[in-house]
Short mmCIF file of C-alpha atoms in Angstrom, two decimals:
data_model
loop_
_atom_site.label_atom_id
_atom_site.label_comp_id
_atom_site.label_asym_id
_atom_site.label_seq_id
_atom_site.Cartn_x
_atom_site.Cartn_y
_atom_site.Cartn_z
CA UNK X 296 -15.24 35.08 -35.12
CA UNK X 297 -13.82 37.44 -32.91
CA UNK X 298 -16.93 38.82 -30.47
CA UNK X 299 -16.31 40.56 -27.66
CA UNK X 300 -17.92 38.29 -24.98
CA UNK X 301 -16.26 35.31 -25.86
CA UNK X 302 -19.16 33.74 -27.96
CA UNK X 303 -16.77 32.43 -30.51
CA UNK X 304 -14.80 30.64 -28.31
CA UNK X 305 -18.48 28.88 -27.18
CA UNK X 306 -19.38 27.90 -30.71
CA UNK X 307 -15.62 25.70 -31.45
CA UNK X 308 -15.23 24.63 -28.09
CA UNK X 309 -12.92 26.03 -25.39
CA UNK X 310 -9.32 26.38 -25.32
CA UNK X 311 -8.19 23.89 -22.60
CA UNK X 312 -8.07 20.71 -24.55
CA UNK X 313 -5.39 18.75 -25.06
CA UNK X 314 -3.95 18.55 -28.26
CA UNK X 315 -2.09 15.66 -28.99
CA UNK X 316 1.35 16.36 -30.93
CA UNK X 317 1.22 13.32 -33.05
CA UNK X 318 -2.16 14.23 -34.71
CA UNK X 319 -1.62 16.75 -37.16
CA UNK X 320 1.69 15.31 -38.75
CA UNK X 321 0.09 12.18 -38.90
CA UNK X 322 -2.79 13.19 -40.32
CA UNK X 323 -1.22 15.00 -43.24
CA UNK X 324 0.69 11.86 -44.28
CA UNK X 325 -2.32 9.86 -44.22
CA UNK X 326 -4.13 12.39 -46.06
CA UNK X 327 -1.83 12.42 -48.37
CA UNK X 328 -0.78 8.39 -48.80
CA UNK X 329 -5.14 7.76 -48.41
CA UNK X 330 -5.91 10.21 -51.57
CA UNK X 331 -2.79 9.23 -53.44
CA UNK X 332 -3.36 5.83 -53.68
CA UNK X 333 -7.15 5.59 -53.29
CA UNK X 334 -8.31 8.48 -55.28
CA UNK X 335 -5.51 9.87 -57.92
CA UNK X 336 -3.84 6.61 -58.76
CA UNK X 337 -7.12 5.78 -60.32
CA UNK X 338 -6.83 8.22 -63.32
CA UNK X 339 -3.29 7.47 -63.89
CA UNK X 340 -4.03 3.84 -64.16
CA UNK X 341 -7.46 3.49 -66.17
CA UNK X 342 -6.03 3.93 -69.76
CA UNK X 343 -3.85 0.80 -69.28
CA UNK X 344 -6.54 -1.01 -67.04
CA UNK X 345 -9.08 -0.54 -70.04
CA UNK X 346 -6.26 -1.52 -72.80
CA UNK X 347 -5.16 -4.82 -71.34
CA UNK X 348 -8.46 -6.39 -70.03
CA UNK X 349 -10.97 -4.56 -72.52
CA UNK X 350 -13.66 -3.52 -70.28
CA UNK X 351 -15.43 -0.39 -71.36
CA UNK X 352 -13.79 2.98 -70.06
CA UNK X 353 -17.53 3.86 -68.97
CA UNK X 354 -17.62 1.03 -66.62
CA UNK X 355 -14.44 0.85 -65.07
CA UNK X 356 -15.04 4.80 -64.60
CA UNK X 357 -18.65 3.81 -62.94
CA UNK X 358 -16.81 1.72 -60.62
CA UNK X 359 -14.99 4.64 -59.31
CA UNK X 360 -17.99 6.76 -59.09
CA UNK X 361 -19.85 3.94 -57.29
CA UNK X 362 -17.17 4.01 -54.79
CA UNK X 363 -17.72 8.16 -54.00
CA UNK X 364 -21.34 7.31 -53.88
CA UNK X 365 -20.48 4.50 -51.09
CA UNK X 366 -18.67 6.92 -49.19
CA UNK X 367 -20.95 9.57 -49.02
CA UNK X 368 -23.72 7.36 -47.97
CA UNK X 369 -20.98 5.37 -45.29
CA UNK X 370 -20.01 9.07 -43.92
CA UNK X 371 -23.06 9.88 -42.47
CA UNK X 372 -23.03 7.02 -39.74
CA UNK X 373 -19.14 7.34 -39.97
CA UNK X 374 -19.66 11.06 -38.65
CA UNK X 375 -21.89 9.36 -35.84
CA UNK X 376 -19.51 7.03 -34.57
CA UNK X 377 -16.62 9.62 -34.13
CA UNK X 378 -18.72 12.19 -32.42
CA UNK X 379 -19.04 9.58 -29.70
CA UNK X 380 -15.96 6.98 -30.03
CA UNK X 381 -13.44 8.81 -31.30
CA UNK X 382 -11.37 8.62 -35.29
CA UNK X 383 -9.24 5.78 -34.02
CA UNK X 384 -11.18 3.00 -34.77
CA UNK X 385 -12.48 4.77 -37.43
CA UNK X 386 -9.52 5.53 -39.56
CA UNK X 387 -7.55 2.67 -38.60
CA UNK X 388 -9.80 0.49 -40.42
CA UNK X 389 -10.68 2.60 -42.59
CA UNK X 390 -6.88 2.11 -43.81
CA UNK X 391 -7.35 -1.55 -43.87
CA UNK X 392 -10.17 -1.58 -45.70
CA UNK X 393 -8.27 0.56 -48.50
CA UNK X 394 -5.49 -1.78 -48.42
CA UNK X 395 -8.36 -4.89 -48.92
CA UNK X 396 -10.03 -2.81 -51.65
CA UNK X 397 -6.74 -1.87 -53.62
CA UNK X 398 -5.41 -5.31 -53.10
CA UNK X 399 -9.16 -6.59 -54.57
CA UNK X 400 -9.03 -4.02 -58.02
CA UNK X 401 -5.18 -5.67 -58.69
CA UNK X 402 -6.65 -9.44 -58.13
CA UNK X 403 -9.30 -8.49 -59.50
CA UNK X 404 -10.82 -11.30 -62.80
CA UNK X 405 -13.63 -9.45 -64.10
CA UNK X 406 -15.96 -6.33 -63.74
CA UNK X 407 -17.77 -7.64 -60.69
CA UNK X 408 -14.76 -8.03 -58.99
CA UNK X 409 -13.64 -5.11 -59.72
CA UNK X 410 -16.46 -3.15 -58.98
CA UNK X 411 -16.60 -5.16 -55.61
CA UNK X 412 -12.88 -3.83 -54.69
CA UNK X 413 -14.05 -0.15 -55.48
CA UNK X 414 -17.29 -1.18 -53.29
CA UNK X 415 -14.66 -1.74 -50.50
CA UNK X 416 -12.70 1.50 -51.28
CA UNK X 417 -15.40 3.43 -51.23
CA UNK X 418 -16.04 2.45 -47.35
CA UNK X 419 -11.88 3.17 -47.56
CA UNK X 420 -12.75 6.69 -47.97
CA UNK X 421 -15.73 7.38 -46.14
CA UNK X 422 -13.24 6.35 -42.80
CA UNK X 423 -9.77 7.68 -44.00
CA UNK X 424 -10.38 11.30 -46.35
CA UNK X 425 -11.35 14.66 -45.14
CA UNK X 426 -14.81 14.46 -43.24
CA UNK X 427 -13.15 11.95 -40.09
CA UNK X 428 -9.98 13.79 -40.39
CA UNK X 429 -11.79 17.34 -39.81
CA UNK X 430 -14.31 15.72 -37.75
CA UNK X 431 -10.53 14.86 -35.20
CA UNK X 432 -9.09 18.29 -35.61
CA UNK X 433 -12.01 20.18 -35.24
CA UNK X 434 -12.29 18.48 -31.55
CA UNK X 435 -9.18 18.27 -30.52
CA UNK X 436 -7.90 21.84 -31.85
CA UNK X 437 -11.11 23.81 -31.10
CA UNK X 438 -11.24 27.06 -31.30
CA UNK X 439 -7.99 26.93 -33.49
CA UNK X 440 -9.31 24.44 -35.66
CA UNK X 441 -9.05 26.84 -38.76
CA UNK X 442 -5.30 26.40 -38.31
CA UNK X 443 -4.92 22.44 -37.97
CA UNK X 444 -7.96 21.96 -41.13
CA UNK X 445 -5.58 24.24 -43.54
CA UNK X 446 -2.24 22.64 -42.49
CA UNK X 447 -4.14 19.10 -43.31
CA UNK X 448 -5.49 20.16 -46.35
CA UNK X 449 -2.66 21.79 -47.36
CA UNK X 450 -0.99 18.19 -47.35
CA UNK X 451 -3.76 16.53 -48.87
CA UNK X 452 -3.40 18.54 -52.13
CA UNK X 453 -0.18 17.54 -52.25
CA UNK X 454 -1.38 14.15 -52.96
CA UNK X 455 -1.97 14.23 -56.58
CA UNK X 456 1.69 15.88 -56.83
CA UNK X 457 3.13 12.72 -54.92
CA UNK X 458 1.27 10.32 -56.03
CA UNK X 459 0.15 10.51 -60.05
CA UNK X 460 3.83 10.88 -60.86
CA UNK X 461 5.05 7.81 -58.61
CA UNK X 462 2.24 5.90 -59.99
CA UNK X 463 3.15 6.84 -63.48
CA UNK X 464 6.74 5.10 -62.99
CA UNK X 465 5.76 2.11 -61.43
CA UNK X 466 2.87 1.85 -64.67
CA UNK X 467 5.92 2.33 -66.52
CA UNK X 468 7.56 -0.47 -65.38
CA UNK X 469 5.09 -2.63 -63.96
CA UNK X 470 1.72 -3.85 -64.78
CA UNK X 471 -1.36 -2.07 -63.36
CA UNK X 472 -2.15 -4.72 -60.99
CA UNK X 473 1.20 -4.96 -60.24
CA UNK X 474 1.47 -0.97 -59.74
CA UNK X 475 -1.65 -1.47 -57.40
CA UNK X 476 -0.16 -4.06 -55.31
CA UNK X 477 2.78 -1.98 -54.68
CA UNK X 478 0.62 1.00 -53.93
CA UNK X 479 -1.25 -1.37 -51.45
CA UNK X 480 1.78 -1.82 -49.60
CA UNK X 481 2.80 1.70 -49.07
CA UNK X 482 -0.83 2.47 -47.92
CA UNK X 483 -0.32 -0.27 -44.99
CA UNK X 484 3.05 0.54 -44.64
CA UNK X 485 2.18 4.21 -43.98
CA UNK X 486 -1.66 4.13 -42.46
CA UNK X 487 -2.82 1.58 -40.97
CA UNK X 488 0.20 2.03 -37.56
CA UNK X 489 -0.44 6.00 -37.82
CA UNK X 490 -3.56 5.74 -37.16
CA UNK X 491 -4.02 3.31 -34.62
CA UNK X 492 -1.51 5.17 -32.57
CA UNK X 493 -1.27 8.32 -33.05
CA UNK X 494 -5.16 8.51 -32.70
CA UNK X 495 -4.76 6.97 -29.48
CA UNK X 496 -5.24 9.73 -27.30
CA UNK X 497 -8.17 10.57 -25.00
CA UNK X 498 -11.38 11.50 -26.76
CA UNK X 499 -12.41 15.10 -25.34
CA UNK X 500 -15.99 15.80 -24.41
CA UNK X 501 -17.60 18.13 -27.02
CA UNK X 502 -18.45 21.27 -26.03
CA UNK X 503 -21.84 22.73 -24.95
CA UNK X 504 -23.97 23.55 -27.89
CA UNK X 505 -24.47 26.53 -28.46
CA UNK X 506 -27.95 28.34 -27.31
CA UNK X 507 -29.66 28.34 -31.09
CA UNK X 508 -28.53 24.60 -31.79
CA UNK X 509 -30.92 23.68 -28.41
CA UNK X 510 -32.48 20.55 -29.51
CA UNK X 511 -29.67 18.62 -30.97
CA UNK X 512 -28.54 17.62 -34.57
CA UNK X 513 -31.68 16.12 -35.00
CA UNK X 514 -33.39 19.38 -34.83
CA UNK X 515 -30.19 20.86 -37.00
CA UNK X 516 -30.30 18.64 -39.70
CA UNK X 517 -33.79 19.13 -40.02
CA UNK X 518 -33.97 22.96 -39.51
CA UNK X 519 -34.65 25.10 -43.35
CA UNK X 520 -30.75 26.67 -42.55
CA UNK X 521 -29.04 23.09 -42.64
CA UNK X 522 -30.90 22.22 -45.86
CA UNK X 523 -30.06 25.67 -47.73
CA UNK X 524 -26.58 25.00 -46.86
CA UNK X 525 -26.13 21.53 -48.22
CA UNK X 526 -28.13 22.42 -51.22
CA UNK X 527 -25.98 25.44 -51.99
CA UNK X 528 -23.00 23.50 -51.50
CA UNK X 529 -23.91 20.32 -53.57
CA UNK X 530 -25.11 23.06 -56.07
CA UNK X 531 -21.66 24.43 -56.03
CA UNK X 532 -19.84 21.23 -55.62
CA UNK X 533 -21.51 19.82 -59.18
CA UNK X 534 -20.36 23.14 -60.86
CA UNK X 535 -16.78 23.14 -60.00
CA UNK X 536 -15.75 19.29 -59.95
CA UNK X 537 -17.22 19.36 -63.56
CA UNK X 538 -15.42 22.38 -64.20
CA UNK X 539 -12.23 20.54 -62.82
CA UNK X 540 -13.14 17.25 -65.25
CA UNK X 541 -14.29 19.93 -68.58
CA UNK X 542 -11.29 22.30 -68.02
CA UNK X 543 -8.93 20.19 -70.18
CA UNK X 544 -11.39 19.79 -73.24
CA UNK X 545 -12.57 23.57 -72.86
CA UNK X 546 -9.11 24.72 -73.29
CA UNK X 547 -8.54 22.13 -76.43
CA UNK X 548 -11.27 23.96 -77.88
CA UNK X 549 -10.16 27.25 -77.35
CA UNK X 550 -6.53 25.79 -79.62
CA UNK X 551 -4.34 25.48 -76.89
CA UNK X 552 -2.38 22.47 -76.92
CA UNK X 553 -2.59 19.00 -74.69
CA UNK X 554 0.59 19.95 -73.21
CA UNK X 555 -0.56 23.65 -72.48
CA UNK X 556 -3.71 22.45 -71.24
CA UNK X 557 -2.59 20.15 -68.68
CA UNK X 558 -0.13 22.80 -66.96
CA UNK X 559 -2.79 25.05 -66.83
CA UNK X 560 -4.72 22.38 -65.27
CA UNK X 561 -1.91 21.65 -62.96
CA UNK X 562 -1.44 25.08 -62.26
CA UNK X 563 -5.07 25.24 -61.01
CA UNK X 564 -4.21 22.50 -58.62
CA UNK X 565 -1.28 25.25 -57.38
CA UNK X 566 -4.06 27.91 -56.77
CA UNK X 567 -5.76 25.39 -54.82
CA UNK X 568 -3.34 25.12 -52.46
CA UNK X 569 -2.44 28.97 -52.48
CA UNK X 570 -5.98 29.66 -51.94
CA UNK X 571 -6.27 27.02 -48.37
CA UNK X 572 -3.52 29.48 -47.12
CA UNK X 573 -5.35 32.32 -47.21
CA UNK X 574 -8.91 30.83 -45.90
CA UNK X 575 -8.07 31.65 -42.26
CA UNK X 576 -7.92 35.55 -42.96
CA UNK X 577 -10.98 35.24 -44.64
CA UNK X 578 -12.58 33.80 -41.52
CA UNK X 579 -11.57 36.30 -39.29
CA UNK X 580 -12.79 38.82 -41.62
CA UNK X 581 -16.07 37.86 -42.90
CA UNK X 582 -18.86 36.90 -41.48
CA UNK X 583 -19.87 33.22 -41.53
CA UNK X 584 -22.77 33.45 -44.29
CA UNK X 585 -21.58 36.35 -46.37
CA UNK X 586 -18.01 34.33 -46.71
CA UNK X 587 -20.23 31.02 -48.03
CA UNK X 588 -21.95 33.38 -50.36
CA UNK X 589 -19.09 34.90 -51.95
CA UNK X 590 -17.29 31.99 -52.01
CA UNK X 591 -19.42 30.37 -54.35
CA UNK X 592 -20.23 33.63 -56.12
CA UNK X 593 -16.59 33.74 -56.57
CA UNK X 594 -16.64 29.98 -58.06
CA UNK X 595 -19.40 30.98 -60.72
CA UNK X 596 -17.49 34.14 -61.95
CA UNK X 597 -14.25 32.06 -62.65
CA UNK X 598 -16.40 29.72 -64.37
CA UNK X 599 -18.12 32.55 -66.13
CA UNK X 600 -15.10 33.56 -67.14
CA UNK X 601 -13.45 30.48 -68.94
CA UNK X 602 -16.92 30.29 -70.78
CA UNK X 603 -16.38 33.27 -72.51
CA UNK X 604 -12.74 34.03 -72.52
CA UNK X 605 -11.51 32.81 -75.75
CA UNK X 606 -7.53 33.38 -74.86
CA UNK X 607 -4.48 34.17 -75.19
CA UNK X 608 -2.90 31.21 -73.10
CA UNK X 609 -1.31 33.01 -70.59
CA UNK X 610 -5.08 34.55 -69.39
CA UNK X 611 -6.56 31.04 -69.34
CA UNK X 612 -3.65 30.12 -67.26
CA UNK X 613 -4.52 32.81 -65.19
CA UNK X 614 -8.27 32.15 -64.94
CA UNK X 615 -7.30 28.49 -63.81
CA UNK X 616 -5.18 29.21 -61.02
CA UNK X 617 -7.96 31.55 -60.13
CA UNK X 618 -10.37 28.88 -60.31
CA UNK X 619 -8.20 26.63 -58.20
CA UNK X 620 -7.90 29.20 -55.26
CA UNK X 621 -11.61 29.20 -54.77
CA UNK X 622 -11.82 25.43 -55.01
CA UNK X 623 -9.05 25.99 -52.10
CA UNK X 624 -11.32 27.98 -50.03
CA UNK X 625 -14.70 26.10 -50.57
CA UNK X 626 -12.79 22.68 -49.28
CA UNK X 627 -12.45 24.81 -45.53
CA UNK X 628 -15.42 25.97 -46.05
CA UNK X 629 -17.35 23.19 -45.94
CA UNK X 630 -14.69 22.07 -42.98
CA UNK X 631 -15.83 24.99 -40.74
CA UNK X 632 -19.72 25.04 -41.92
CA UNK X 633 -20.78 22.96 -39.15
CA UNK X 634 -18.78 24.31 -36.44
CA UNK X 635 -19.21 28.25 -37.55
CA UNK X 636 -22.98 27.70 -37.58
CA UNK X 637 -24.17 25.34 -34.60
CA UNK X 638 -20.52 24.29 -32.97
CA UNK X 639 -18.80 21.31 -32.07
CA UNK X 640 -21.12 19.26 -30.32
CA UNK X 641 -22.32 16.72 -32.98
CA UNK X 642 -20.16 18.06 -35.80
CA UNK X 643 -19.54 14.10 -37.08
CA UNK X 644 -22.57 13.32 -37.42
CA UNK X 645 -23.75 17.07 -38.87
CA UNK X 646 -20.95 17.03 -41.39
CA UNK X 647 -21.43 13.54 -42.78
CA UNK X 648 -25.24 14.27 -43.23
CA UNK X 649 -23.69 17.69 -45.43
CA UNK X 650 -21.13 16.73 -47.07
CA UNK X 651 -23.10 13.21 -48.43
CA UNK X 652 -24.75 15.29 -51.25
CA UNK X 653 -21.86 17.01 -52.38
CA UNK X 654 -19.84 14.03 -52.65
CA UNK X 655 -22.58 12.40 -54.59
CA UNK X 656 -22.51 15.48 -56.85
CA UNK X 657 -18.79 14.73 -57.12
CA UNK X 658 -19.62 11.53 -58.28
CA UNK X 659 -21.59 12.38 -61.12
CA UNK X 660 -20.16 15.77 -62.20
CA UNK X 661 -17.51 14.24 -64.69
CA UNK X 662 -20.09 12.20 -66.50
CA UNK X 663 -23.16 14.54 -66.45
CA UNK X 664 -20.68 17.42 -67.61
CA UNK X 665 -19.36 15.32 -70.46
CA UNK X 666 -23.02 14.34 -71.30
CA UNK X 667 -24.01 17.67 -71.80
CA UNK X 668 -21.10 19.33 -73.53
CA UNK X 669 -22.41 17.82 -76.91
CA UNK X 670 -26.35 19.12 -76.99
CA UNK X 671 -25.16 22.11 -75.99
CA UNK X 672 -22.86 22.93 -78.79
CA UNK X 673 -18.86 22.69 -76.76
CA UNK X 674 -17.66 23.17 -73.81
CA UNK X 675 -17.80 27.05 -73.50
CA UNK X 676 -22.07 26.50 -73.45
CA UNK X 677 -21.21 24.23 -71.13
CA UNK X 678 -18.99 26.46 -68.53
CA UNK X 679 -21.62 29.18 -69.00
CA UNK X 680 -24.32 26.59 -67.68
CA UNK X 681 -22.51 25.41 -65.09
CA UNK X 682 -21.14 29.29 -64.05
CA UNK X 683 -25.44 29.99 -63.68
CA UNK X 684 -26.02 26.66 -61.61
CA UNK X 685 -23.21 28.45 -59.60
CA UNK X 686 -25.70 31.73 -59.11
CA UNK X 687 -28.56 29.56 -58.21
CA UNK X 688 -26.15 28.54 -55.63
CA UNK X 689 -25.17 31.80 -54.73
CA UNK X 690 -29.10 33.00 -53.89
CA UNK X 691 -29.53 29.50 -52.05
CA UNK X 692 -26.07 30.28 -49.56
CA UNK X 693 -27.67 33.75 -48.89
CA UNK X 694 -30.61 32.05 -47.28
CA UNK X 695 -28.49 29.64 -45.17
CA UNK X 696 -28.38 32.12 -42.25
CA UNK X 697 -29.11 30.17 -38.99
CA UNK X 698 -32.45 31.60 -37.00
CA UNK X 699 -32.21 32.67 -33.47
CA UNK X 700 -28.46 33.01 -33.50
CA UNK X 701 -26.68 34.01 -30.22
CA UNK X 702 -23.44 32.94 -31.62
CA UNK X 703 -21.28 33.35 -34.21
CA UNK X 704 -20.52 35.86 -37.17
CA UNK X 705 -23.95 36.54 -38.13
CA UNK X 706 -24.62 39.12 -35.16
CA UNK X 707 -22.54 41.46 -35.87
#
């Protein structure tokens, strides 16, 4: 977004804001300490929570999904509030909430309980993951917001790295409420004060819309462009978080081992981050709806791919950490869609209302995927489903183009 008269520069904001120091670190160890403990201790922690109280795996895994669904419905007014108050409030109890929630799922006596502490944790996320966190950077660090949303997520994927391992050894030694109680701690020990002051800093006035979002994000939201967008990317979102969730049993069927299959897994994760690094190139390169359409053209070829690829090992591997560095990108991309399209203005509010879909799709990926694998015959029939819902995708991104554009990438 480089145009000659300074359009870019309209369409993120202007340059003069103040950019408070303590924001980005802190960020990153939130991001990292929220997702640890509210997302990917969750996975770790299920076998054992299923083996000692003998509640179905399908329910306590419903519980979890419930909670994604909460959040994506909570972000949308959560996107609201921060366009006008600010993240502090926001996050900060946000983080108290996920402390109240874990703290709920250790205490808690039976399903409805527990479901009740994952109702809480849900509302956790929608105030403490990614959307209020890019929602802050992309206002205070416009037009370099590129920059502060990789550095973030570059932390947050180091959550699952932290996290799953350290919640492994306390499992080992502790019970799994007791593991969650501990985890509690550390999230209030390491969120709840970051937030409430290092968000502290004066809320700066969004920028001036630019000329094709006239009408506000009412108009926006409603316009055919805002709805091809969040259809492609809840399209593509469904297609590669069930690719994340099948990827284990695909390459089980294709005779690698457990072991073999979870480093390639893990090794995905490691493309994931290698591929955020390499997002803000891509921006200044492409424009803003050919980048969103090879993106997730790029996402259906990788999954393409493992559905046919029978081996050897080491090209699954490969394939994976492919996989993973589009997964990488898509996470930005959906972090600059707002603000590359119709600018800073309402971009809470605009990228609650698009990312609620996709987190929804989230939410159901693992079981629909797992559903599906068996009528169609294994997981390859499954990948190569899954790599076509990622075409439809493809042709819905190309037709995301904003009308009447005066700004941005699509000009030139």
């Amino acid at each position: 977004m480089t145009d000659s008269d300074g359009s870019a520069a309209v369409a993120t904001g202007t340059g003069d804001r103040s950019r408070p120091r303590a924001v980005l670190p802190a960020l990153c160890a939130t991001q990292i300490t929220s997702w640890g403990i509210v997302y990917y201790a969750f996975p770790v922690l299920n076998p054992e929570i299923t083996a000692t109280t003998g509640w179905p795996v399908g329910a306590t895994t419903a519980a979890f999904s419930a909670a994604l669904l909460i959040s994506a419905i909570a972000g949308m007014r959560v996107g609201r509030i921060i366009d006008h108050r600010g993240p502090r409030t926001v996050m900060t109890a946000g983080s108290v909430l996920g402390v109240l929630g874990t703290l709920l799922i250790a205490a808690a006596p039976n399903l409805l309980v527990f479901f009740a502490g994952w109702m809480v944790a849900g509302l956790a996320m929608a105030g403490t993951f990614y959307q209020p966190a890019f929602a802050a950077l992309t206002r205070w660090w416009a037009p370099d917001h590129v920059r502060a949303l990789t550095i973030v997520t570059l932390a947050g994927g180091l959550a699952s790295t932290v996290f799953a391992p350290l919640t492994a050894v306390l499992a080992d030694h502790l019970t799994w409420r007791a593991t969650y109680l501990v985890l509690a701690l550390i999230l209030a020990a390491v969120t709840i004060l970051t937030h409430a002051l290092a968000l502290k800093a004066p809320w700066p006035k969004a920028a001036s819309a630019p000329r094709h979002a006239h009408g506000g994000a009412v108009q926006v939201a409603r316009s055919r462009p805002f709805w091809m967008l969040a259809s492609a990317l809840t399209l593509s979102a469904f297609a590669v978080y069930a690719v994340v969730v099948a990827l284990v049993p695909l390459l089980l069927e294709r005779g690698l081992s457990t072991g073999q299959a979870a480093w390639a897994l893990g090794l995905g994760g490691a493309g994931q981050t290698l591929g955020r690094t390499l997002y803000a190139v891509l921006a200044r390169r492409t424009a803003v709806t050919a980048r969103t359409t090879s993106l997730i053209a790029l996402g259906g070829v990788t999954t393409a791919a493992l559905a046919i690829v029978p081996g050897p090992c080491t090209l699954l591997v490969v394939l994976s950490v492919a996989a993973g560095m589009v997964r990488g990108n898509l996470t930005l991309l959906q972090a600059t869609a707002i603000a590359d399209r119709w600018g800073t203005t309402h971009y809470g509010r605009l990228s609650g209302l698009l990312a609620a879909p996709a987190t929804a799709a989230c939410a159901l990926a693992p079981f629909v995927g797992a559903a599906l694998a068996a009528p169609l015959g294994g997981y390859p029939a499954l990948f190569a489903v899954l790599a076509f819902l990622s075409g439809i995708a493809t042709l819905v991104a190309a037709r995301s183009a904003p009308t009447n554009t005066h700004v941005g990438d699509d000009e030139r």
